[in-house]
DNA sequence: GCTGCGAATGAACGCGGGTTCATTCTTTTC
DNA sequence: GAAAAGAATGAACCCGCGTTCATTCGCAGC
């Protein structure tokens, strides 16, 4: 049989790779599986199969399924926070307004809003109420994100002639973004990335009239 | 033993109630369980125990667990939509601005934002990507809610001197509310109902300057 | 009061999924 | 080149959960 020949050639070449690589492979596979079947019905069998690895490997590198899930959440939040910080901590922008434009661009970039990541975010949000660990990771990530946005908004507010309530505006902006992401996830054909950007810019131009985002 | 006496008195008095009552009991129990342990680990045993009923009764009234979950989602969305429609379809408000104020009041009322309901909403949102049935129910509910908000905003926009992009403002408002709900769920001590209302009103006064919400 | 119907019960079943571990294979060290 | 270390495998185990169903019990009709 041809299949047999092919199989015997490609079959079972056991590869050994560093721990960090395996962990990432499994995390990425977990993300794909969550977006495909949902957090509540992901199985280790699916994840390891998707990663092209054997059944027992997850336990070797993560011990328990719960750890793999937690690391997956951390992976997504860290990646986002790093990306956002890269913009907001940068000193190369010529103005605060430009930095703000870059932020919006980033928040609705393909890499942030791609279906599999959005699905993972909200899957964990949905479980956060009942899982202290998820709750903490989400809350910490949100707090970090909010702090740096607030700093930027304070700067922008100072340049305004009209007094703005920076606290309320920051909370509002964060909420707006979360809500737009949710919309993109639930009805992607109704809420596109372009439309979402427009909505975010409308909000920002409303509160900071002097700038054009 | 006293306990024994009490037990033997209160024990196993089998009660028979109409189907609709049993279904609602189970749905309410499901909501409590989801908010306590999360959608991904609710079990039928927990639900029936929480409802104070026997193991098999859920299958008697819902056939499969999945049906009970779907009905629970429908229960929550229907309740919200009914409440919102009651305000937006009313003809007793003396002005559109007043109607808007009532809407905000409703959206952050205790009954809408109570932890158990929020938890249920977002638990299903999180699974919606991978479950067409959930997705459809959520999308339909959102669309209905958006339609009537849009109608109100169109009215309000017409009364403005400055032209507003009603579409973008509606999308923005809906997203803002969703985001605020998410914040209330994830960090209730940081985002209170009062604060959320203030943020929503700030947004509305920004886009409809002529009115005070 | 008796009977039949259907609501309610909960013990039992079977399966699916997480976890374990003996074994195999690769790499490193001496 | 041998041996030790440890990465990777996957069959097997066990537990928990959804579902079934024989049985019990309350109530309406006669």
Short mmCIF file of C-alpha atoms (C1' of nucleotides) in Angstrom, two decimals:
data_model
loop_
_atom_site.label_atom_id
_atom_site.label_comp_id
_atom_site.label_asym_id
_atom_site.label_seq_id
_atom_site.Cartn_x
_atom_site.Cartn_y
_atom_site.Cartn_z
CA UNK A 1 0.00 0.00 0.00
CA UNK A 2 1.25 3.43 -0.85
CA UNK A 3 -0.03 4.90 2.36
CA UNK A 4 1.94 2.34 4.22
CA UNK A 5 5.15 3.31 2.47
CA UNK A 6 4.58 7.00 3.03
CA UNK A 7 3.59 6.38 6.57
CA UNK A 8 6.64 4.31 7.30
CA UNK A 9 8.80 7.09 5.94
CA UNK A 10 7.21 10.00 7.81
CA UNK A 11 6.29 7.96 10.81
CA UNK A 12 7.38 8.50 14.38
CA UNK A 13 10.55 10.46 14.07
CA UNK A 14 10.66 11.53 17.67
CA UNK A 15 11.73 15.12 18.06
CA UNK A 16 13.05 16.66 21.24
CA UNK A 17 12.68 20.37 21.78
CA UNK A 18 13.23 22.78 24.67
CA UNK A 19 10.54 23.16 27.24
CA UNK A 20 9.70 26.74 26.25
CA UNK A 21 8.97 25.72 22.66
CA UNK A 22 6.68 22.88 23.69
CA UNK A 23 4.83 25.10 26.10
CA UNK A 24 4.19 27.69 23.43
CA UNK A 25 3.06 25.05 20.93
CA UNK A 26 0.55 23.80 23.44
CA UNK A 27 -0.66 27.27 24.33
CA UNK A 28 -1.22 28.15 20.69
CA UNK A 29 -3.05 24.89 20.13
CA UNK A 30 -5.20 25.63 23.16
CA UNK A 31 -6.16 28.99 21.71
CA UNK A 32 -7.19 27.44 18.42
CA UNK A 33 -9.23 24.79 20.21
CA UNK A 34 -10.97 27.28 22.48
CA UNK A 35 -12.02 29.36 19.51
CA UNK A 36 -13.18 26.25 17.69
CA UNK A 37 -15.08 24.36 20.38
CA UNK A 38 -15.30 26.76 23.32
CA UNK A 39 -13.58 26.81 26.67
CA UNK A 40 -16.18 24.59 28.27
CA UNK A 41 -15.57 21.70 25.95
CA UNK A 42 -11.90 21.81 25.17
CA UNK A 43 -10.28 18.49 25.91
CA UNK A 44 -6.63 17.63 26.37
CA UNK A 45 -6.98 15.10 23.58
CA UNK A 46 -8.04 17.84 21.16
CA UNK A 47 -5.29 20.20 22.22
CA UNK A 48 -2.48 17.68 21.97
CA UNK A 49 -3.79 16.40 18.66
CA UNK A 50 -4.02 19.96 17.30
CA UNK A 51 -0.45 20.54 18.42
CA UNK A 52 0.59 17.32 16.69
CA UNK A 53 1.92 15.89 19.93
CA UNK A 54 1.21 12.96 22.14
CA UNK A 55 -1.38 12.64 24.81
CA UNK A 56 0.85 12.80 27.85
CA UNK A 57 2.96 15.78 26.88
CA UNK A 58 0.64 18.37 28.33
CA UNK A 59 0.96 16.87 31.76
CA UNK A 60 4.70 16.74 31.33
CA UNK A 61 4.96 20.48 30.74
CA UNK A 62 1.94 21.88 32.59
CA UNK A 63 1.07 19.19 35.13
CA UNK A 64 -2.65 19.90 35.06
CA UNK A 65 -5.07 21.06 32.44
CA UNK A 66 -5.98 24.04 34.61
CA UNK A 67 -2.37 25.26 34.47
CA UNK A 68 -2.36 25.11 30.70
CA UNK A 69 -5.53 27.18 30.61
CA UNK A 70 -4.15 29.75 33.02
CA UNK A 71 -0.94 30.05 31.02
CA UNK A 72 -3.00 30.50 27.87
CA UNK A 73 -4.88 33.39 29.43
CA UNK A 74 -1.64 34.91 30.65
CA UNK A 75 -0.13 34.54 27.19
CA UNK A 76 -2.95 36.53 25.60
CA UNK A 77 -3.08 39.27 28.22
CA UNK A 78 0.70 39.66 28.31
CA UNK A 79 0.91 39.92 24.56
CA UNK A 80 -1.71 42.64 24.53
CA UNK A 81 -0.17 44.56 27.39
CA UNK A 82 3.26 44.42 25.82
CA UNK A 83 1.89 45.76 22.54
CA UNK A 84 0.02 48.56 24.22
CA UNK A 85 2.95 49.52 26.42
CA UNK A 86 5.22 49.65 23.39
CA UNK A 87 3.08 52.48 22.08
CA UNK A 88 2.16 54.30 25.26
CA UNK A 89 5.65 54.22 26.77
CA UNK A 90 7.30 55.30 23.53
CA UNK A 91 9.04 58.66 23.43
CA UNK A 92 9.28 58.89 19.66
CA UNK A 93 5.86 60.33 18.92
CA UNK A 94 5.85 64.00 18.05
CA UNK A 95 2.61 64.63 19.92
CA UNK A 96 0.16 63.06 22.33
CA UNK A 97 -2.46 63.15 19.58
CA UNK A 98 -0.27 61.04 17.36
CA UNK A 99 0.27 58.56 20.13
CA UNK A 100 -3.47 58.33 20.58
CA UNK A 101 -3.93 57.62 16.88
CA UNK A 102 -1.37 54.83 17.13
CA UNK A 103 -3.22 53.38 20.11
CA UNK A 104 -6.51 53.17 18.20
CA UNK A 105 -4.72 51.68 15.25
CA UNK A 106 -3.19 49.04 17.49
CA UNK A 107 -6.38 48.20 19.35
CA UNK A 108 -8.15 47.37 16.13
CA UNK A 109 -5.21 45.90 14.31
CA UNK A 110 -5.74 42.51 12.77
CA UNK A 111 -3.36 40.87 15.19
CA UNK A 112 -5.32 42.05 18.23
CA UNK A 113 -8.81 41.50 16.86
CA UNK A 114 -8.30 38.21 15.09
CA UNK A 115 -11.14 35.81 15.85
CA UNK A 116 -9.12 33.26 17.75
CA UNK A 117 -7.72 35.81 20.20
CA UNK A 118 -11.04 37.57 20.77
CA UNK A 119 -12.66 34.20 21.40
CA UNK A 120 -10.04 33.35 24.00
CA UNK A 121 -10.37 36.71 25.76
CA UNK A 122 -14.09 36.49 26.15
CA UNK A 123 -14.12 32.81 26.95
CA UNK A 124 -12.03 33.56 30.03
CA UNK A 125 -13.97 36.71 30.86
CA UNK A 126 -17.06 34.54 30.95
CA UNK A 127 -15.52 32.22 33.48
CA UNK A 128 -13.76 34.88 35.51
CA UNK A 129 -16.61 35.37 37.98
CA UNK A 130 -16.27 31.87 39.29
CA UNK A 131 -12.49 31.45 39.04
CA UNK A 132 -10.44 33.74 41.24
CA UNK A 133 -7.29 33.04 39.25
CA UNK A 134 -8.84 34.13 35.96
CA UNK A 135 -10.44 37.09 37.66
CA UNK A 136 -7.14 38.26 39.03
CA UNK A 137 -5.29 37.94 35.75
CA UNK A 138 -8.03 39.80 33.89
CA UNK A 139 -8.33 42.50 36.53
CA UNK A 140 -4.57 43.05 36.68
CA UNK A 141 -4.29 43.27 32.94
CA UNK A 142 -7.20 45.71 32.75
CA UNK A 143 -5.76 47.85 35.51
CA UNK A 144 -2.39 48.06 33.83
CA UNK A 145 -4.00 48.96 30.50
CA UNK A 146 -6.21 51.57 32.15
CA UNK A 147 -3.36 53.23 34.01
CA UNK A 148 -1.37 54.05 30.91
CA UNK A 149 -4.41 55.18 28.95
CA UNK A 150 -5.30 57.45 31.82
CA UNK A 151 -1.83 58.98 31.76
CA UNK A 152 -2.17 59.77 28.09
CA UNK A 153 -5.65 61.20 28.57
CA UNK A 154 -4.42 63.41 31.40
CA UNK A 155 -1.88 64.87 29.03
CA UNK A 156 -4.49 65.40 26.34
CA UNK A 157 -6.94 66.88 28.81
CA UNK A 158 -4.42 69.43 30.03
CA UNK A 159 -4.07 70.73 26.49
CA UNK A 160 -7.84 71.32 26.25
CA UNK A 161 -9.49 74.60 27.11
CA UNK A 162 -12.65 72.88 28.31
CA UNK A 163 -12.23 70.91 31.54
CA UNK A 164 -12.72 67.19 31.05
CA UNK A 165 -13.34 64.58 33.71
CA UNK A 166 -10.32 62.42 32.89
CA UNK A 167 -11.43 59.60 35.16
CA UNK A 168 -14.85 59.26 33.55
CA UNK A 169 -13.42 59.63 30.06
CA UNK A 170 -10.82 56.94 30.66
CA UNK A 171 -13.37 54.53 32.08
CA UNK A 172 -15.65 55.33 29.17
CA UNK A 173 -12.97 54.78 26.57
CA UNK A 174 -11.87 51.46 28.06
CA UNK A 175 -15.46 50.29 28.23
CA UNK A 176 -16.08 51.44 24.68
CA UNK A 177 -13.15 49.43 23.38
CA UNK A 178 -14.21 46.31 25.27
CA UNK A 179 -17.72 46.68 23.94
CA UNK A 180 -16.50 47.12 20.37
CA UNK A 181 -14.35 44.02 20.68
CA UNK A 182 -17.34 42.10 21.92
CA UNK A 183 -19.32 43.33 18.93
CA UNK A 184 -16.58 42.29 16.55
CA UNK A 185 -16.60 38.86 18.13
CA UNK A 186 -20.36 38.35 18.12
CA UNK A 187 -21.29 39.93 14.82
CA UNK A 188 -18.12 40.32 12.74
CA UNK A 189 -20.03 41.01 9.53
CA UNK A 190 -21.97 43.81 11.21
CA UNK A 191 -19.08 45.38 13.11
CA UNK A 192 -15.91 45.52 11.07
CA UNK A 193 -12.54 46.71 12.27
CA UNK A 194 -12.83 49.83 10.14
CA UNK A 195 -16.23 50.68 11.58
CA UNK A 196 -15.02 50.11 15.10
CA UNK A 197 -12.10 52.45 14.54
CA UNK A 198 -14.49 55.08 13.26
CA UNK A 199 -16.66 54.73 16.35
CA UNK A 200 -13.66 54.99 18.66
CA UNK A 201 -12.42 58.10 16.83
CA UNK A 202 -15.86 59.70 17.02
CA UNK A 203 -15.78 59.21 20.76
CA UNK A 204 -12.28 60.65 21.10
CA UNK A 205 -12.95 63.67 18.92
CA UNK A 206 -16.04 64.28 21.02
CA UNK A 207 -14.10 64.51 24.27
CA UNK A 208 -10.91 66.06 22.88
CA UNK A 209 -12.33 68.47 20.28
CA UNK A 210 -9.02 70.16 19.55
CA UNK A 211 -7.44 67.07 18.03
CA UNK A 212 -8.17 65.06 14.91
CA UNK A 213 -7.45 61.39 15.52
CA UNK B 1 -33.36 13.02 68.28
CA UNK B 2 -35.02 16.23 67.44
CA UNK B 3 -33.48 16.35 64.01
CA UNK B 4 -34.91 12.97 63.31
CA UNK B 5 -38.37 14.07 64.28
CA UNK B 6 -38.16 17.22 62.21
CA UNK B 7 -36.74 15.30 59.33
CA UNK B 8 -39.42 12.68 59.44
CA UNK B 9 -42.05 15.40 59.45
CA UNK B 10 -40.65 17.56 56.65
CA UNK B 11 -39.29 14.63 54.70
CA UNK B 12 -40.27 13.65 51.19
CA UNK B 13 -43.59 15.32 50.86
CA UNK B 14 -43.78 14.97 47.11
CA UNK B 15 -45.18 18.07 45.47
CA UNK B 16 -46.63 18.25 42.00
CA UNK B 17 -46.53 21.54 40.13
CA UNK B 18 -47.27 22.70 36.58
CA UNK B 19 -44.58 22.30 33.98
CA UNK B 20 -44.00 26.04 33.60
CA UNK B 21 -43.24 26.44 37.29
CA UNK B 22 -40.75 23.58 37.30
CA UNK B 23 -39.02 24.92 34.22
CA UNK B 24 -38.60 28.33 35.77
CA UNK B 25 -37.30 26.86 39.02
CA UNK B 26 -34.68 24.97 37.08
CA UNK B 27 -33.73 27.97 34.99
CA UNK B 28 -33.26 30.14 38.07
CA UNK B 29 -31.19 27.44 39.72
CA UNK B 30 -29.08 27.20 36.58
CA UNK B 31 -28.38 30.92 36.71
CA UNK B 32 -27.28 30.71 40.32
CA UNK B 33 -25.04 27.76 39.57
CA UNK B 34 -23.46 29.38 36.52
CA UNK B 35 -22.59 32.45 38.54
CA UNK B 36 -21.22 30.30 41.33
CA UNK B 37 -19.16 27.71 39.46
CA UNK B 38 -19.09 28.91 35.85
CA UNK B 39 -20.78 27.65 32.72
CA UNK B 40 -18.00 25.22 31.98
CA UNK B 41 -18.45 23.29 35.17
CA UNK B 42 -22.12 23.41 35.93
CA UNK B 43 -23.47 19.94 36.45
CA UNK B 44 -27.03 18.71 36.40
CA UNK B 45 -26.53 17.40 39.91
CA UNK B 46 -25.70 20.89 41.17
CA UNK B 47 -28.61 22.49 39.39
CA UNK B 48 -31.22 20.04 40.58
CA UNK B 49 -29.85 20.13 44.10
CA UNK B 50 -29.89 23.94 44.09
CA UNK B 51 -33.49 23.82 42.90
CA UNK B 52 -34.30 21.37 45.69
CA UNK B 53 -35.51 18.78 43.22
CA UNK B 54 -34.57 15.31 42.20
CA UNK B 55 -31.92 14.26 39.76
CA UNK B 56 -34.13 13.15 36.91
CA UNK B 57 -36.46 16.11 36.77
CA UNK B 58 -34.33 18.17 34.44
CA UNK B 59 -34.49 15.52 31.78
CA UNK B 60 -38.23 15.27 32.32
CA UNK B 61 -38.77 18.96 31.53
CA UNK B 62 -35.86 19.80 29.24
CA UNK B 63 -34.77 16.45 27.81
CA UNK B 64 -31.11 17.41 27.53
CA UNK B 65 -28.80 19.62 29.54
CA UNK B 66 -28.10 21.67 26.44
CA UNK B 67 -31.77 22.61 26.20
CA UNK B 68 -31.81 23.83 29.77
CA UNK B 69 -28.80 26.01 29.06
CA UNK B 70 -30.34 27.43 25.92
CA UNK B 71 -33.58 28.21 27.74
CA UNK B 72 -31.59 29.90 30.48
CA UNK B 73 -29.92 32.15 27.96
CA UNK B 74 -33.25 32.90 26.35
CA UNK B 75 -34.75 33.69 29.73
CA UNK B 76 -32.10 36.31 30.46
CA UNK B 77 -32.15 37.94 27.04
CA UNK B 78 -35.94 38.00 26.87
CA UNK B 79 -36.20 39.56 30.28
CA UNK B 80 -33.79 42.30 29.31
CA UNK B 81 -35.43 42.97 25.98
CA UNK B 82 -38.86 43.14 27.56
CA UNK B 83 -37.64 45.64 30.13
CA UNK B 84 -35.94 47.80 27.54
CA UNK B 85 -38.91 47.70 25.18
CA UNK B 86 -41.21 48.73 27.99
CA UNK B 87 -39.31 52.00 28.20
CA UNK B 88 -38.49 52.62 24.57
CA UNK B 89 -41.94 51.78 23.23
CA UNK B 90 -43.71 53.80 25.90
CA UNK B 91 -45.70 56.84 24.83
CA UNK B 92 -45.99 58.35 28.28
CA UNK B 93 -42.68 60.20 28.42
CA UNK B 94 -42.95 63.93 27.95
CA UNK B 95 -39.74 64.11 25.93
CA UNK B 96 -37.15 61.99 24.20
CA UNK B 97 -34.57 63.22 26.70
CA UNK B 98 -36.65 61.87 29.55
CA UNK B 99 -36.97 58.56 27.84
CA UNK B 100 -33.21 58.46 27.46
CA UNK B 101 -32.76 59.14 31.16
CA UNK B 102 -35.10 56.26 31.95
CA UNK B 103 -33.10 53.99 29.64
CA UNK B 104 -29.83 54.70 31.45
CA UNK B 105 -31.57 54.23 34.77
CA UNK B 106 -32.86 50.86 33.62
CA UNK B 107 -29.59 49.65 32.13
CA UNK B 108 -27.82 50.15 35.42
CA UNK B 109 -30.66 49.20 37.68
CA UNK B 110 -29.91 46.63 40.31
CA UNK B 111 -32.14 44.08 38.66
CA UNK B 112 -30.22 44.23 35.36
CA UNK B 113 -26.72 44.47 36.80
CA UNK B 114 -27.00 41.97 39.62
CA UNK B 115 -23.99 39.67 39.71
CA UNK B 116 -25.82 36.49 38.87
CA UNK B 117 -27.35 37.91 35.69
CA UNK B 118 -24.16 39.58 34.48
CA UNK B 119 -22.30 36.34 35.04
CA UNK B 120 -24.82 34.43 32.96
CA UNK B 121 -24.73 36.96 30.12
CA UNK B 122 -20.99 36.89 29.78
CA UNK B 123 -20.67 33.18 30.33
CA UNK B 124 -22.78 32.64 27.24
CA UNK B 125 -21.07 35.41 25.30
CA UNK B 126 -17.83 33.60 25.93
CA UNK B 127 -19.16 30.41 24.43
CA UNK B 128 -21.08 32.04 21.61
CA UNK B 129 -18.24 31.84 19.09
CA UNK B 130 -18.31 28.07 19.13
CA UNK B 131 -22.06 27.50 19.57
CA UNK B 132 -24.25 28.70 16.72
CA UNK B 133 -27.36 28.53 18.88
CA UNK B 134 -25.92 30.82 21.54
CA UNK B 135 -24.53 33.09 18.89
CA UNK B 136 -27.90 33.44 17.22
CA UNK B 137 -29.76 34.19 20.44
CA UNK B 138 -27.18 36.78 21.47
CA UNK B 139 -27.05 38.38 18.04
CA UNK B 140 -30.83 38.57 17.76
CA UNK B 141 -31.16 40.07 21.20
CA UNK B 142 -28.44 42.63 20.47
CA UNK B 143 -29.99 43.55 17.15
CA UNK B 144 -33.40 44.10 18.70
CA UNK B 145 -31.90 46.23 21.47
CA UNK B 146 -29.84 48.24 18.98
CA UNK B 147 -32.81 48.92 16.70
CA UNK B 148 -34.88 50.66 19.32
CA UNK B 149 -31.95 52.62 20.72
CA UNK B 150 -31.19 53.77 17.22
CA UNK B 151 -34.76 54.98 16.79
CA UNK B 152 -34.52 57.06 19.94
CA UNK B 153 -31.16 58.47 18.93
CA UNK B 154 -32.50 59.43 15.52
CA UNK B 155 -35.17 61.45 17.26
CA UNK B 156 -32.64 63.10 19.55
CA UNK B 157 -30.26 63.75 16.67
CA UNK B 158 -32.94 65.53 14.66
CA UNK B 159 -33.43 67.98 17.53
CA UNK B 160 -29.72 68.89 17.48
CA UNK B 161 -28.32 71.76 15.51
CA UNK B 162 -25.01 69.97 14.95
CA UNK B 163 -25.26 66.95 12.63
CA UNK B 164 -24.52 63.69 14.41
CA UNK B 165 -23.67 60.37 12.82
CA UNK B 166 -26.54 58.43 14.39
CA UNK B 167 -25.17 55.08 13.26
CA UNK B 168 -21.77 55.57 14.84
CA UNK B 169 -23.27 57.05 17.99
CA UNK B 170 -25.67 54.14 18.40
CA UNK B 171 -22.92 51.57 17.89
CA UNK B 172 -20.76 53.51 20.31
CA UNK B 173 -23.43 53.72 22.96
CA UNK B 174 -24.25 50.02 22.76
CA UNK B 175 -20.58 49.13 22.96
CA UNK B 176 -20.09 51.51 25.88
CA UNK B 177 -22.89 49.87 27.85
CA UNK B 178 -21.58 46.38 27.15
CA UNK B 179 -18.12 47.46 28.23
CA UNK B 180 -19.43 49.01 31.41
CA UNK B 181 -21.35 45.86 32.25
CA UNK B 182 -18.19 43.86 31.72
CA UNK B 183 -16.34 46.20 34.06
CA UNK B 184 -19.04 45.87 36.69
CA UNK B 185 -18.74 42.12 36.42
CA UNK B 186 -14.95 41.94 36.56
CA UNK B 187 -14.20 44.65 39.09
CA UNK B 188 -17.41 45.51 40.94
CA UNK B 189 -15.59 47.40 43.67
CA UNK B 190 -13.84 49.59 41.10
CA UNK B 191 -16.82 50.16 38.81
CA UNK B 192 -20.03 50.77 40.70
CA UNK B 193 -23.45 51.20 39.21
CA UNK B 194 -23.41 54.89 40.09
CA UNK B 195 -20.08 55.43 38.41
CA UNK B 196 -21.19 53.56 35.33
CA UNK B 197 -24.29 55.73 35.06
CA UNK B 198 -22.12 58.81 35.29
CA UNK B 199 -19.88 57.57 32.50
CA UNK B 200 -22.86 56.77 30.29
CA UNK B 201 -24.33 60.21 30.91
CA UNK B 202 -21.03 61.90 30.13
CA UNK B 203 -21.02 60.11 26.81
CA UNK B 204 -24.60 61.07 26.03
CA UNK B 205 -24.18 64.71 26.98
CA UNK B 206 -21.13 64.76 24.77
CA UNK B 207 -23.01 63.67 21.68
CA UNK B 208 -26.33 65.39 22.46
CA UNK B 209 -25.13 68.65 24.02
CA UNK B 210 -28.56 70.25 24.12
CA UNK B 211 -29.93 67.79 26.69
CA UNK B 212 -29.10 67.10 30.30
CA UNK B 213 -29.55 63.40 31.04
"C1'" DG C 1 -62.94 4.84 47.83
"C1'" DC C 2 -60.89 3.06 43.63
"C1'" DT C 3 -58.42 3.46 39.54
"C1'" DG C 4 -55.49 5.24 36.00
"C1'" DC C 5 -52.54 8.79 34.47
"C1'" DG C 6 -48.76 11.36 34.58
"C1'" DA C 7 -45.44 13.92 37.55
"C1'" DA C 8 -41.44 13.00 40.35
"C1'" DT C 9 -37.79 10.23 42.14
"C1'" DG C 10 -33.06 8.36 42.48
"C1'" DA C 11 -30.33 4.20 41.75
"C1'" DA C 12 -27.78 2.40 38.06
"C1'" DC C 13 -25.32 2.55 33.64
"C1'" DG C 14 -21.99 3.74 30.25
"C1'" DC C 15 -18.97 6.78 28.30
"C1'" DG C 16 -15.77 10.35 27.92
"C1'" DG C 17 -12.06 12.84 29.73
"C1'" DG C 18 -8.02 13.96 32.91
"C1'" DT C 19 -4.22 11.87 34.76
"C1'" DT C 20 -0.66 8.24 35.51
"C1'" DC C 21 3.27 5.64 34.41
"C1'" DA C 22 5.99 1.96 32.30
"C1'" DT C 23 8.40 2.09 28.24
"C1'" DT C 24 10.91 3.99 24.20
"C1'" DC C 25 13.97 6.99 22.21
"C1'" DT C 26 17.35 11.08 21.92
"C1'" DT C 27 20.93 13.65 23.71
"C1'" DT C 28 24.68 14.52 26.74
"C1'" DT C 29 28.54 13.35 29.53
"C1'" DC C 30 32.64 10.99 30.65
"C1'" DG D 1 31.05 3.79 23.02
"C1'" DA D 2 28.57 3.17 27.27
"C1'" DA D 3 25.64 4.91 30.47
"C1'" DA D 4 22.87 8.26 32.66
"C1'" DA D 5 19.34 11.78 32.13
"C1'" DG D 6 15.34 13.14 30.78
"C1'" DA D 7 11.95 14.17 26.89
"C1'" DA D 8 8.15 12.00 24.63
"C1'" DT D 9 4.81 8.48 24.01
"C1'" DG D 10 0.20 6.28 24.47
"C1'" DA D 11 -2.24 2.49 26.69
"C1'" DA D 12 -4.67 1.95 30.83
"C1'" DC D 13 -7.08 3.56 34.88
"C1'" DC D 14 -10.58 5.73 37.35
"C1'" DC D 15 -13.80 9.01 38.43
"C1'" DG D 16 -17.57 12.05 37.43
"C1'" DC D 17 -21.31 13.38 34.82
"C1'" DG D 18 -25.38 13.04 31.61
"C1'" DT D 19 -28.93 10.14 30.76
"C1'" DT D 20 -32.16 6.25 31.44
"C1'" DC D 21 -35.90 3.89 33.50
"C1'" DA D 22 -38.31 1.05 36.91
"C1'" DT D 23 -40.76 2.50 40.66
"C1'" DT D 24 -43.35 5.58 43.76
"C1'" DC D 25 -46.69 8.76 44.68
"C1'" DG D 26 -50.38 12.52 44.19
"C1'" DC D 27 -54.52 13.81 42.06
"C1'" DA D 28 -58.58 13.94 38.92
"C1'" DG D 29 -62.51 11.40 37.32
"C1'" DC D 30 -65.87 8.08 38.30
#
